[in-house]
Coordinates of N, CA and C in Angstrom, one line a residue:
M1 N -45.2 -111.2 -55.6 CA -44.8 -112.5 -55.5 C -46.5 -112.5 -56.0
P2 N -46.7 -112.6 -56.8 CA -48.4 -112.6 -57.3 C -49.0 -114.4 -56.8
P3 N -50.6 -114.0 -56.3 CA -50.3 -114.2 -56.1 C -51.2 -115.4 -56.6
A4 N -51.5 -117.4 -55.3 CA -51.8 -118.0 -55.6 C -53.1 -117.7 -56.5
E5 N -53.0 -118.6 -58.0 CA -54.5 -118.5 -58.1 C -55.1 -120.2 -57.8
S6 N -56.0 -119.7 -57.3 CA -57.0 -120.8 -56.5 C -57.7 -122.4 -57.6
Q7 N -57.2 -123.0 -57.7 CA -57.7 -124.2 -58.3 C -59.2 -124.1 -58.5
P8 N -60.0 -124.3 -58.8 CA -61.8 -124.6 -58.8 C -61.6 -125.8 -58.1
A9 N -63.4 -126.1 -57.7 CA -63.5 -127.0 -57.0 C -64.0 -128.7 -57.8
Q10 N -63.3 -129.5 -57.3 CA -63.6 -130.9 -57.7 C -65.2 -131.1 -57.4
P11 N -65.6 -131.5 -58.5 CA -67.4 -132.1 -58.4 C -67.1 -133.2 -56.9
V12 N -67.7 -133.4 -56.3 CA -67.9 -134.8 -55.9 C -68.7 -135.5 -57.3
R13 N -67.7 -136.7 -56.6 CA -68.4 -138.5 -56.7 C -69.5 -139.2 -56.2
R14 N -70.4 -139.0 -56.6 CA -71.8 -139.9 -56.0 C -71.8 -141.2 -56.5
R15 N -71.7 -142.3 -55.4 CA -71.6 -143.6 -56.0 C -73.2 -144.6 -56.3
A16 N -73.0 -145.1 -57.1 CA -74.7 -144.8 -57.8 C -75.1 -146.0 -56.3
P17 N -76.4 -145.6 -56.1 CA -75.9 -146.6 -54.9 C -77.4 -148.3 -54.9
P18 N -76.1 -149.4 -55.1 CA -75.9 -150.7 -55.8 C -77.8 -151.3 -55.2
V19 N -77.8 -151.3 -56.6 CA -79.3 -152.3 -57.1 C -79.3 -153.5 -56.0
P20 N -80.4 -153.2 -55.6 CA -81.5 -154.3 -54.4 C -81.4 -155.7 -55.1
R21 N -80.3 -156.7 -55.2 CA -81.0 -157.9 -55.8 C -82.2 -158.4 -55.2
P22 N -83.0 -159.3 -56.1 CA -84.5 -160.0 -56.0 C -83.8 -161.0 -54.8
R23 N -85.1 -161.5 -53.6 CA -85.0 -162.4 -52.5 C -85.2 -163.2 -53.3
R24 N -84.6 -164.2 -53.7 CA -84.6 -165.9 -53.7 C -86.2 -166.4 -52.4
V25 N -86.8 -166.7 -53.3 CA -88.0 -167.2 -52.8 C -87.9 -169.0 -52.7
P26 N -87.5 -169.2 -52.5 CA -86.9 -170.9 -51.9 C -88.4 -171.7 -52.0
V27 N -88.3 -172.3 -53.3 CA -89.2 -173.5 -53.6 C -89.7 -174.9 -53.2
P28 N -90.7 -174.6 -52.5 CA -91.0 -176.1 -51.4 C -91.3 -176.1 -52.4
V29 N -90.7 -177.9 -51.7 CA -90.3 -179.2 -52.3 C -91.1 -180.7 -51.9
E30 N -91.7 -181.0 -53.0 CA -92.4 -181.4 -52.6 C -92.7 -183.1 -53.1
Y31 N -93.0 -183.5 -51.9 CA -92.4 -185.1 -51.2 C -94.4 -186.0 -51.7
P32 N -94.0 -187.2 -53.1 CA -95.1 -187.0 -53.9 C -95.3 -189.0 -52.2
E33 N -97.0 -188.9 -51.8 CA -97.7 -190.2 -51.0 C -97.3 -191.2 -51.9
S34 N -97.8 -191.1 -53.5 CA -96.3 -192.5 -53.8 C -96.0 -192.5 -55.1
D35 N -95.4 -193.8 -54.6 CA -94.9 -193.6 -56.3 C -95.4 -194.4 -57.6
G36 N -96.2 -194.5 -57.4 CA -97.0 -194.8 -58.7 C -97.2 -196.4 -58.7
K37 N -96.0 -197.6 -58.3 CA -95.7 -198.6 -58.1 C -97.1 -199.3 -57.4
P38 N -97.6 -200.2 -57.7 CA -98.3 -201.1 -57.2 C -98.7 -201.4 -55.6
M39 N -99.1 -201.6 -54.6 CA -98.9 -202.3 -53.1 C -98.4 -202.8 -53.2
A40 N -98.8 -204.2 -53.8 CA -97.5 -205.5 -53.9 C -98.0 -206.2 -55.1
E41 N -97.1 -207.0 -55.1 CA -96.7 -207.9 -56.3 C -97.9 -208.6 -56.9
S42 N -98.5 -209.1 -55.7 CA -99.8 -209.9 -56.2 C -100.6 -210.1 -55.4
I43 N -101.7 -210.4 -55.2 CA -102.7 -210.4 -54.1 C -102.2 -210.8 -53.5
I44 N -100.9 -212.2 -53.7 CA -101.1 -213.2 -52.2 C -99.7 -212.6 -51.3
H45 N -99.4 -211.4 -52.5 CA -98.4 -210.4 -51.3 C -98.9 -209.1 -50.0
L46 N -100.4 -209.8 -50.6 CA -101.1 -207.5 -49.9 C -101.9 -208.5 -49.1
R47 N -101.9 -210.0 -49.2 CA -102.7 -210.6 -48.6 C -101.5 -211.1 -46.6
V48 N -101.0 -211.5 -47.4 CA -99.4 -211.4 -46.1 C -99.0 -210.1 -45.2
A49 N -99.0 -209.1 -46.4 CA -98.7 -207.5 -45.8 C -98.9 -207.4 -43.9
I50 N -100.9 -207.6 -44.9 CA -102.1 -207.5 -44.1 C -102.3 -208.4 -43.3
D51 N -101.7 -209.0 -43.5 CA -101.9 -210.5 -42.1 C -101.4 -210.0 -41.2
V52 N -100.1 -209.6 -41.7 CA -98.5 -208.6 -40.9 C -99.5 -207.3 -40.2
I53 N -100.0 -206.4 -40.9 CA -100.2 -205.6 -40.2 C -101.5 -204.9 -39.0
T54 N -101.8 -205.7 -40.0 CA -103.1 -205.8 -38.1 C -103.2 -205.8 -37.4
P55 N -102.2 -207.5 -36.4 CA -102.5 -207.5 -35.6 C -101.3 -206.5 -35.2
L56 N -100.3 -205.8 -35.2 CA -99.2 -205.4 -35.2 C -99.6 -203.4 -34.5
Q57 N -101.2 -203.8 -36.0 CA -102.1 -202.6 -35.3 C -102.4 -202.3 -33.5
D58 N -103.8 -203.5 -33.9 CA -104.5 -203.9 -32.7 C -103.5 -204.2 -30.9
R59 N -101.7 -204.7 -31.6 CA -100.9 -204.8 -30.5 C -100.4 -203.3 -30.0
Y60 N -100.7 -202.0 -31.0 CA -99.6 -201.6 -29.7 C -100.4 -200.4 -30.4
R61 N -102.0 -200.6 -30.6 CA -103.9 -199.5 -30.6 C -103.8 -198.8 -29.3
G62 N -103.1 -199.0 -27.8 CA -103.2 -198.7 -27.1 C -102.2 -197.2 -26.2
R63 N -100.9 -197.8 -28.0 CA -99.9 -196.7 -26.9 C -99.7 -195.4 -28.2
L64 N -99.0 -194.3 -27.1 CA -99.1 -193.5 -27.7 C -97.3 -193.3 -28.5
D65 N -96.7 -193.8 -28.3 CA -95.6 -193.7 -28.4 C -94.7 -195.6 -30.0
A66 N -95.5 -194.9 -29.8 CA -94.9 -196.2 -31.6 C -96.5 -196.2 -32.7
F67 N -96.0 -196.3 -33.1 CA -95.9 -196.4 -35.2 C -96.1 -197.3 -35.9
V68 N -97.0 -197.6 -36.0 CA -97.5 -199.2 -37.1 C -98.2 -198.8 -38.7
G69 N -97.4 -199.5 -39.9 CA -97.4 -198.4 -41.1 C -96.6 -200.2 -41.8
G70 N -97.1 -199.1 -43.2 CA -96.7 -200.1 -44.4 C -97.3 -199.5 -46.2
N71 N -96.2 -199.7 -46.6 CA -95.9 -199.3 -47.7 C -96.6 -197.9 -48.2
L72 N -95.6 -197.0 -46.8 CA -96.2 -195.4 -47.0 C -94.3 -195.2 -47.6
M73 N -94.3 -194.2 -47.9 CA -93.4 -193.4 -48.9 C -92.6 -192.8 -47.2
M74 N -91.3 -193.2 -47.5 CA -90.5 -192.6 -46.7 C -89.2 -191.8 -46.6
Y75 N -89.3 -190.6 -46.7 CA -87.8 -190.0 -47.4 C -86.8 -189.8 -46.3
Y76 N -85.8 -190.1 -46.0 CA -84.5 -190.1 -45.3 C -83.6 -188.7 -45.5
E77 N -83.9 -188.1 -46.4 CA -82.5 -187.2 -47.1 C -83.7 -185.7 -47.6
E78 N -83.7 -185.2 -46.3 CA -84.4 -183.3 -46.8 C -84.0 -182.5 -47.7
G79 N -85.4 -182.6 -48.4 CA -85.0 -181.9 -50.3 C -83.9 -182.6 -50.9
N80 N -84.6 -183.9 -51.5 CA -84.4 -185.2 -51.8 C -85.5 -185.8 -51.8
P81 N -86.3 -185.3 -52.7 CA -87.4 -186.8 -52.6 C -87.3 -188.0 -54.0
R82 N -86.2 -187.8 -54.1 CA -85.8 -188.7 -55.3 C -84.8 -190.0 -53.8
R83 N -85.0 -189.1 -52.9 CA -84.0 -190.4 -51.9 C -85.6 -191.2 -50.7
S84 N -85.5 -192.3 -51.3 CA -87.0 -193.0 -50.7 C -86.5 -194.0 -50.0
V85 N -88.4 -194.1 -49.0 CA -88.3 -196.6 -49.3 C -89.6 -196.1 -49.7
S86 N -90.5 -197.8 -49.3 CA -91.0 -198.2 -49.4 C -91.3 -199.3 -48.6
P87 N -91.5 -199.4 -46.6 CA -91.4 -200.4 -46.5 C -92.8 -201.0 -46.5
D88 N -92.6 -202.5 -47.1 CA -94.3 -203.0 -46.8 C -94.8 -202.9 -45.9
V89 N -93.5 -204.0 -44.3 CA -94.6 -203.7 -43.2 C -93.1 -202.6 -42.0
F90 N -93.6 -201.7 -41.4 CA -92.5 -201.2 -39.7 C -93.0 -201.2 -39.2
V91 N -92.2 -200.9 -38.1 CA -92.5 -201.0 -36.4 C -91.7 -199.6 -36.1
T92 N -92.2 -198.4 -35.8 CA -91.1 -197.3 -35.7 C -91.7 -197.4 -33.8
L93 N -91.1 -196.6 -32.8 CA -90.5 -196.7 -31.6 C -90.7 -195.4 -30.7
G94 N -91.0 -194.8 -29.8 CA -90.4 -194.0 -29.5 C -91.2 -192.3 -30.0
V95 N -92.3 -193.0 -30.9 CA -93.2 -191.6 -32.8 C -94.3 -190.8 -31.4
P96 N -94.1 -189.9 -31.9 CA -96.4 -190.5 -31.8 C -97.1 -191.0 -32.5
S97 N -98.0 -192.2 -32.1 CA -98.9 -192.8 -33.2 C -100.2 -192.1 -33.8
E98 N -99.8 -190.7 -33.5 CA -100.7 -189.6 -33.8 C -100.2 -188.3 -34.4
P99 N -101.1 -187.6 -35.4 CA -101.8 -188.2 -35.8 C -101.2 -189.2 -37.2
P100 N -102.6 -189.6 -38.5 CA -101.6 -190.2 -38.9 C -100.8 -189.2 -40.5
R101 N -100.0 -189.7 -41.2 CA -99.5 -189.5 -41.9 C -99.5 -189.9 -43.6
P102 N -99.4 -189.5 -44.2 CA -98.8 -189.4 -45.6 C -98.3 -189.7 -46.1
I103 N -97.0 -189.9 -45.5 CA -96.2 -189.6 -45.8 C -94.9 -189.1 -44.2
W104 N -93.4 -190.1 -44.3 CA -92.9 -190.6 -42.8 C -91.8 -189.1 -43.5
K105 N -91.2 -188.5 -42.6 CA -89.6 -188.0 -43.5 C -89.0 -188.0 -41.8
V106 N -88.0 -188.7 -41.9 CA -86.8 -188.5 -41.2 C -86.4 -188.0 -40.0
W107 N -85.9 -187.3 -41.1 CA -85.9 -185.8 -40.1 C -86.3 -184.7 -39.3
E108 N -87.7 -184.8 -39.7 CA -88.9 -184.7 -38.4 C -89.2 -186.1 -37.7
E109 N -89.6 -187.5 -37.9 CA -89.7 -188.2 -37.0 C -88.4 -188.5 -35.5
G110 N -87.3 -188.1 -36.6 CA -85.7 -188.5 -35.8 C -85.0 -189.9 -35.9
K111 N -86.8 -191.0 -36.9 CA -85.4 -191.7 -37.5 C -87.1 -192.9 -38.0
L112 N -85.5 -194.0 -38.6 CA -86.8 -194.5 -40.1 C -87.9 -195.7 -39.1
A113 N -87.3 -196.5 -38.5 CA -88.0 -197.8 -38.2 C -87.4 -198.2 -37.4
D114 N -87.7 -199.5 -36.2 CA -86.3 -200.4 -36.0 C -86.8 -201.5 -36.1
F115 N -88.5 -201.9 -37.1 CA -88.7 -203.1 -37.6 C -88.9 -203.3 -38.5
V116 N -88.5 -204.3 -39.3 CA -88.8 -204.0 -41.7 C -88.9 -205.0 -41.4
L117 N -90.6 -205.1 -41.8 CA -90.7 -207.0 -42.6 C -91.1 -206.5 -44.4
E118 N -90.6 -207.5 -45.2 CA -90.3 -206.8 -46.8 C -90.9 -208.6 -47.2
V119 N -92.5 -208.5 -47.9 CA -92.5 -209.1 -48.2 C -92.1 -208.8 -49.7
T120 N -90.7 -210.4 -50.3 CA -90.0 -210.7 -50.7 C -90.6 -211.6 -51.7
S121 N -89.7 -211.5 -53.1 CA -89.5 -212.4 -54.2 C -89.3 -213.0 -54.3
K122 N -89.2 -213.5 -55.9 CA -87.1 -213.7 -56.5 C -86.8 -211.8 -58.2
T123 N -88.3 -211.2 -57.8 CA -88.2 -210.6 -58.8 C -87.5 -208.6 -57.9
T124 N -87.8 -209.5 -56.2 CA -87.3 -208.0 -55.9 C -86.5 -208.5 -55.2
Q125 N -85.9 -209.3 -54.8 CA -84.5 -210.5 -54.0 C -83.1 -208.7 -54.7
G126 N -83.1 -209.3 -55.6 CA -82.0 -208.1 -55.7 C -82.4 -206.4 -54.5
N127 N -83.4 -206.2 -55.0 CA -83.0 -204.2 -54.0 C -83.3 -205.1 -53.0
D128 N -84.3 -206.2 -52.6 CA -84.2 -206.5 -51.2 C -82.7 -207.0 -50.5
E129 N -82.6 -207.5 -50.7 CA -81.3 -208.5 -50.6 C -79.7 -207.2 -50.6
G130 N -79.8 -205.7 -51.2 CA -78.7 -205.1 -51.6 C -79.1 -203.8 -50.9
P131 N -79.7 -203.3 -52.3 CA -79.9 -201.4 -51.4 C -80.8 -201.3 -50.2
K132 N -81.8 -201.8 -49.9 CA -82.2 -202.1 -48.7 C -82.2 -202.6 -48.0
K133 N -81.6 -203.5 -47.7 CA -80.2 -204.1 -46.9 C -79.3 -202.6 -46.3
R134 N -78.8 -202.7 -48.1 CA -77.5 -201.2 -47.0 C -78.5 -200.3 -46.2
L135 N -79.5 -199.7 -46.9 CA -80.5 -199.0 -46.9 C -80.6 -198.4 -45.0
Y136 N -81.6 -200.0 -44.7 CA -82.3 -200.5 -43.5 C -81.1 -200.1 -42.6
Q137 N -79.9 -201.1 -43.5 CA -78.6 -201.0 -41.9 C -77.8 -199.1 -41.7
R138 N -77.3 -198.9 -42.8 CA -77.2 -197.6 -42.4 C -77.8 -196.4 -41.7
L139 N -79.4 -196.3 -42.3 CA -80.2 -195.4 -40.6 C -80.4 -196.3 -40.0
E140 N -80.0 -197.6 -39.5 CA -79.7 -198.1 -38.2 C -81.1 -198.6 -37.9
V141 N -82.0 -199.3 -38.8 CA -83.2 -200.3 -38.3 C -82.3 -201.0 -37.5
S142 N -83.3 -201.5 -36.5 CA -82.8 -202.4 -35.5 C -82.9 -203.8 -35.6
E143 N -83.8 -204.3 -36.2 CA -84.3 -205.5 -37.3 C -85.3 -205.9 -38.3
Y144 N -84.3 -206.5 -39.9 CA -85.1 -206.3 -41.3 C -85.5 -208.4 -41.2
W145 N -86.7 -207.7 -41.4 CA -86.3 -209.6 -41.5 C -87.6 -209.4 -42.8
Q146 N -87.8 -210.2 -43.7 CA -88.1 -210.7 -44.9 C -88.8 -212.1 -45.4
F147 N -90.7 -212.1 -45.8 CA -90.8 -213.4 -45.9 C -91.1 -213.9 -47.1
D148 N -90.5 -214.9 -47.7 CA -91.0 -215.1 -48.9 C -92.2 -215.5 -48.9
P149 N -93.5 -215.5 -49.3 CA -94.1 -216.5 -49.2 C -94.7 -217.6 -50.1
S150 N -93.8 -217.4 -51.2 CA -94.1 -218.1 -52.4 C -92.7 -219.7 -52.7
G151 N -91.7 -218.9 -51.9 CA -90.7 -220.0 -52.0 C -90.1 -219.6 -52.7
D152 N -89.9 -218.3 -53.5 CA -88.5 -218.2 -55.1 C -88.1 -218.2 -54.4
Y153 N -87.3 -217.5 -54.1 CA -85.3 -217.9 -53.6 C -85.1 -218.1 -51.5
L154 N -86.1 -218.1 -50.6 CA -85.9 -217.9 -49.9 C -86.1 -219.6 -49.0
D155 N -85.2 -220.1 -48.3 CA -85.4 -221.1 -47.7 C -84.5 -221.3 -46.2
P156 N -85.4 -221.6 -45.8 CA -86.6 -221.8 -45.8 C -87.6 -220.3 -45.5
K157 N -88.4 -220.0 -45.7 CA -89.0 -219.1 -46.7 C -89.4 -217.5 -45.8
L158 N -88.8 -218.1 -43.9 CA -88.4 -216.3 -42.8 C -87.6 -216.6 -42.9
K159 N -86.5 -215.2 -43.1 CA -85.4 -214.3 -42.6 C -85.5 -213.2 -42.0
G160 N -84.9 -213.1 -40.1 CA -84.6 -212.6 -39.8 C -83.0 -211.7 -39.7
Q161 N -82.7 -210.7 -39.4 CA -81.3 -210.3 -39.0 C -81.2 -209.2 -38.4
Q162 N -80.4 -209.0 -37.6 CA -80.4 -207.5 -36.0 C -79.5 -206.6 -36.5
L163 N -80.0 -206.0 -36.1 CA -78.3 -205.2 -36.3 C -77.3 -204.9 -34.8
G164 N -76.0 -205.3 -35.4 CA -74.7 -205.4 -34.1 C -74.7 -203.6 -34.2
P165 N -73.1 -204.2 -32.8 CA -72.3 -203.4 -32.2 C -71.5 -202.9 -33.6
D166 N -71.7 -203.3 -34.7 CA -70.4 -203.2 -35.7 C -71.8 -202.7 -36.4
G167 N -72.4 -202.0 -36.6 CA -73.4 -201.3 -37.2 C -73.5 -202.5 -38.7
Q168 N -73.3 -203.5 -38.0 CA -73.8 -204.4 -39.2 C -75.1 -205.4 -39.0
Y169 N -76.0 -206.6 -39.9 CA -76.8 -207.3 -39.2 C -75.8 -208.1 -39.6
A170 N -76.4 -209.4 -38.4 CA -75.8 -210.4 -38.3 C -77.7 -211.0 -38.6
P171 N -77.5 -212.3 -39.2 CA -78.3 -213.5 -38.8 C -79.5 -213.8 -37.5
I172 N -80.3 -213.6 -37.3 CA -81.7 -214.4 -36.6 C -81.6 -215.5 -36.8
A173 N -81.3 -216.6 -35.4 CA -81.5 -218.0 -35.9 C -82.5 -218.1 -35.1
L174 N -83.0 -218.7 -36.6 CA -84.7 -219.7 -36.4 C -84.7 -220.5 -36.2
E175 N -85.3 -221.4 -35.0 CA -85.6 -222.1 -33.7 C -86.6 -223.2 -34.0
E176 N -86.4 -224.6 -34.4 CA -87.8 -225.8 -34.5 C -88.5 -225.7 -33.8
F177 N -90.3 -225.6 -33.5 CA -90.4 -225.6 -32.3 C -92.1 -226.4 -33.3
E178 N -93.5 -227.4 -33.0 CA -94.0 -228.7 -33.4 C -94.0 -228.2 -34.9
T179 N -94.3 -227.7 -35.0 CA -95.0 -227.4 -36.0 C -94.4 -226.6 -37.6
G180 N -93.3 -226.0 -37.2 CA -92.7 -225.4 -38.2 C -91.4 -224.9 -37.3
L181 N -90.9 -223.6 -37.3 CA -89.9 -222.5 -37.3 C -90.5 -221.4 -36.8
L182 N -89.5 -221.0 -35.7 CA -89.7 -219.6 -35.2 C -88.8 -218.6 -34.7
G183 N -88.4 -217.2 -34.8 CA -87.5 -216.4 -34.6 C -88.1 -215.1 -33.9
H184 N -87.2 -214.6 -32.9 CA -87.3 -214.3 -31.9 C -86.8 -212.9 -32.0
S185 N -88.4 -211.9 -31.5 CA -88.1 -210.7 -32.2 C -87.9 -209.4 -31.1
A186 N -87.0 -209.0 -30.6 CA -86.4 -208.6 -29.6 C -87.4 -207.4 -29.4
V187 N -87.3 -206.6 -31.1 CA -87.6 -205.0 -30.9 C -89.4 -205.0 -30.1
L188 N -89.7 -206.1 -30.8 CA -91.5 -206.3 -30.7 C -91.7 -207.6 -29.1
G189 N -90.6 -208.2 -29.3 CA -91.6 -208.9 -27.7 C -91.9 -210.5 -27.7
L190 N -92.1 -210.8 -29.3 CA -92.5 -211.8 -30.2 C -92.2 -211.8 -30.7
E191 N -92.7 -213.5 -30.8 CA -92.5 -214.9 -32.4 C -92.4 -215.2 -33.3
L192 N -91.7 -214.5 -34.4 CA -92.6 -214.9 -35.9 C -92.2 -216.3 -36.2
R193 N -93.9 -216.6 -36.1 CA -94.0 -217.8 -35.8 C -94.1 -218.3 -38.1
L194 N -92.9 -219.3 -38.2 CA -93.4 -219.9 -39.7 C -94.5 -221.6 -39.9
E195 N -95.3 -221.5 -39.4 CA -96.3 -222.7 -39.8 C -97.3 -222.8 -40.2
D196 N -96.4 -224.3 -41.9 CA -97.4 -224.9 -42.6 C -97.4 -223.8 -43.5
D197 N -96.5 -222.9 -43.5 CA -96.1 -221.5 -44.8 C -96.8 -220.8 -44.6
R198 N -97.2 -220.2 -43.1 CA -97.7 -218.9 -42.8 C -97.0 -218.1 -41.8
L199 N -97.0 -217.6 -42.1 CA -96.3 -216.3 -41.2 C -97.7 -215.9 -40.2
R200 N -97.0 -215.9 -38.6 CA -98.2 -215.7 -37.3 C -97.2 -214.5 -36.7
F201 N -97.2 -214.6 -36.2 CA -97.3 -214.1 -34.6 C -97.3 -214.1 -33.2
F202 N -96.5 -214.7 -32.4 CA -97.1 -215.4 -31.3 C -96.2 -214.9 -30.0
D203 N -97.1 -214.8 -29.0 CA -96.6 -213.2 -28.1 C -96.5 -214.7 -26.9
P204 N -95.5 -215.0 -26.2 CA -94.2 -215.4 -24.9 C -95.5 -215.3 -23.7
E205 N -95.4 -214.2 -23.3 CA -96.1 -214.1 -22.4 C -97.8 -214.1 -22.9
A206 N -98.0 -213.5 -23.0 CA -99.7 -214.2 -22.9 C -100.6 -215.6 -23.3
G207 N -98.7 -216.8 -23.9 CA -99.1 -217.5 -24.2 C -100.0 -217.6 -25.8
A208 N -100.6 -216.5 -26.4 CA -101.7 -217.3 -27.5 C -100.7 -216.1 -29.2
Y209 N -101.5 -216.4 -29.9 CA -101.2 -215.8 -31.8 C -101.8 -215.1 -31.4
L210 N -101.2 -213.2 -32.2 CA -101.6 -212.4 -32.5 C -102.5 -212.7 -33.4
L211 N -104.3 -212.6 -33.5 CA -105.1 -212.8 -35.2 C -104.9 -211.4 -35.8
T212 N -105.3 -211.9 -36.5 CA -105.4 -211.5 -38.1 C -107.3 -211.3 -38.1
S213 N -107.1 -210.1 -39.3 CA -108.3 -209.3 -39.2 C -109.5 -211.1 -39.3
A214 N -108.7 -211.4 -40.3 CA -110.1 -212.6 -40.1 C -110.3 -213.5 -39.6
E215 N -108.9 -213.8 -37.9 CA -109.7 -214.8 -36.5 C -110.1 -214.1 -36.2
K216 N -110.0 -212.9 -36.0 CA -111.2 -211.6 -34.9 C -112.3 -211.0 -35.1
S217 N -112.6 -211.5 -36.6 CA -114.1 -211.3 -37.0 C -114.8 -213.2 -36.7
L218 N -114.4 -214.3 -37.2 CA -114.6 -215.6 -37.1 C -114.5 -215.8 -34.9
A219 N -113.6 -215.0 -34.7 CA -113.7 -214.7 -32.9 C -114.7 -213.5 -32.6
I220 N -115.3 -213.0 -33.0 CA -116.1 -212.1 -32.4 C -117.6 -212.4 -32.4
A221 N -117.6 -213.3 -33.7 CA -118.9 -214.2 -34.5 C -119.7 -215.5 -33.8
E222 N -118.4 -216.4 -33.5 CA -118.3 -217.2 -32.4 C -119.1 -216.6 -31.2
L223 N -118.4 -216.1 -30.7 CA -118.9 -214.3 -29.2 C -120.5 -214.4 -29.5
D224 N -120.8 -214.2 -30.8 CA -122.4 -214.2 -31.1 C -123.4 -215.2 -30.4
R225 N -122.5 -215.7 -31.6 CA -123.2 -217.2 -31.5 C -123.4 -217.7 -29.9
D226 N -122.7 -217.3 -29.3 CA -122.6 -217.9 -28.4 C -123.5 -217.0 -26.9
R227 N -123.6 -216.6 -27.4 CA -123.6 -215.6 -26.2 C -125.9 -215.5 -26.9
L228 N -125.5 -216.0 -28.4 CA -127.5 -214.9 -29.0 C -128.0 -217.0 -28.4
A229 N -126.5 -218.3 -28.1 CA -127.3 -219.0 -27.8 C -128.0 -219.5 -26.1
A230 N -126.7 -218.5 -24.8 CA -127.5 -218.4 -23.4 C -127.9 -217.7 -23.4
E231 N -128.6 -216.8 -24.6 CA -130.5 -216.2 -23.8 C -130.7 -216.6 -24.2
R232 N -131.1 -217.2 -25.8 CA -132.2 -218.8 -25.5 C -132.5 -219.2 -24.0
R233 N -131.1 -220.2 -24.2 CA -131.5 -220.6 -22.6 C -131.7 -220.1 -21.9
V234 N -130.9 -219.1 -21.4 CA -131.7 -218.0 -20.5 C -134.0 -218.2 -20.5
A235 N -133.9 -217.5 -21.8 CA -135.4 -217.2 -22.4 C -136.6 -218.5 -21.7
E236 N -136.0 -219.8 -22.5 CA -135.7 -221.2 -22.5 C -136.2 -221.3 -20.7
L237 N -135.3 -221.3 -19.6 CA -135.2 -221.8 -19.1 C -136.1 -220.5 -17.9
E238 N -136.2 -219.3 -18.3 CA -137.8 -218.6 -17.7 C -139.1 -219.3 -18.3
R239 N -139.4 -219.2 -19.2 CA -140.8 -219.7 -19.7 C -141.3 -220.7 -18.9
R240 N -139.9 -222.0 -18.4 CA -139.9 -222.9 -17.5 C -140.9 -222.3 -16.0
L241 N -140.2 -221.5 -15.9 CA -140.1 -220.8 -14.4 C -141.5 -220.7 -14.6
A242 N -141.8 -219.9 -15.6 CA -143.1 -219.1 -15.1 C -144.4 -220.4 -15.4
D243 N -144.1 -221.4 -16.3 CA -145.4 -222.1 -16.3 C -145.6 -223.4 -15.2
L244 N -143.9 -223.4 -14.3 CA -144.4 -223.8 -12.6 C -145.2 -223.0 -12.0
S245 N -144.7 -221.6 -12.2 CA -145.6 -220.8 -10.6 C -146.4 -220.7 -10.5
P246 N -147.8 -221.1 -9.9 CA -149.1 -220.8 -9.2 C -149.9 -219.8 -10.3
D247 N -150.9 -220.2 -10.7 CA -151.1 -218.7 -10.6 C -151.8 -217.3 -9.8

């Protein structure tokens, strides 16, 4: 029987090495510090916002776990700079007071705010009563206040709402006092007083109003006048005693 013919060796086919795919470098998301809109609707609304922020900043100045701000871009969805809100005034407790933030990222801070006040008007009514209210409610802002300095649509001009256990806002009742109306802020431990169409903060524990910048400047000026007057009286008394002293 003739020997079997050997089969020629088949060449080994090697797979080409995979072509490495270029690594995707994540594009950094830019969160603008401004939305390009004016800080306030009018000079009246701007002054109100300043008169609210200043005393609150003074009240919490010594605390390391409270942040007071206003007109700050606050982003609440990571990676989506279109998801932002900019309250006129807000207070957030349980967060570091420093450093100053050019923007606010909820996913880094842990929350949006505990207290929000919007200086509202008929122009902003739809947003303040609709999308903003629903957003603050969803982000669990404990208290949402609105002040309408021009009386465009709110009657009375002050309105407060508190987040209930059901996750919905319920009205904060306003009470009458000698010269106006007041509402209690459980978050701040203060009374928001509507007095002569002006919004002021009153500290019931101290029995005193929180001072605005203008009121602080006036109080300091009065103290300076009293100090100078006292120094003049002392100098005059010393002069008279010197005249009475024997040579």
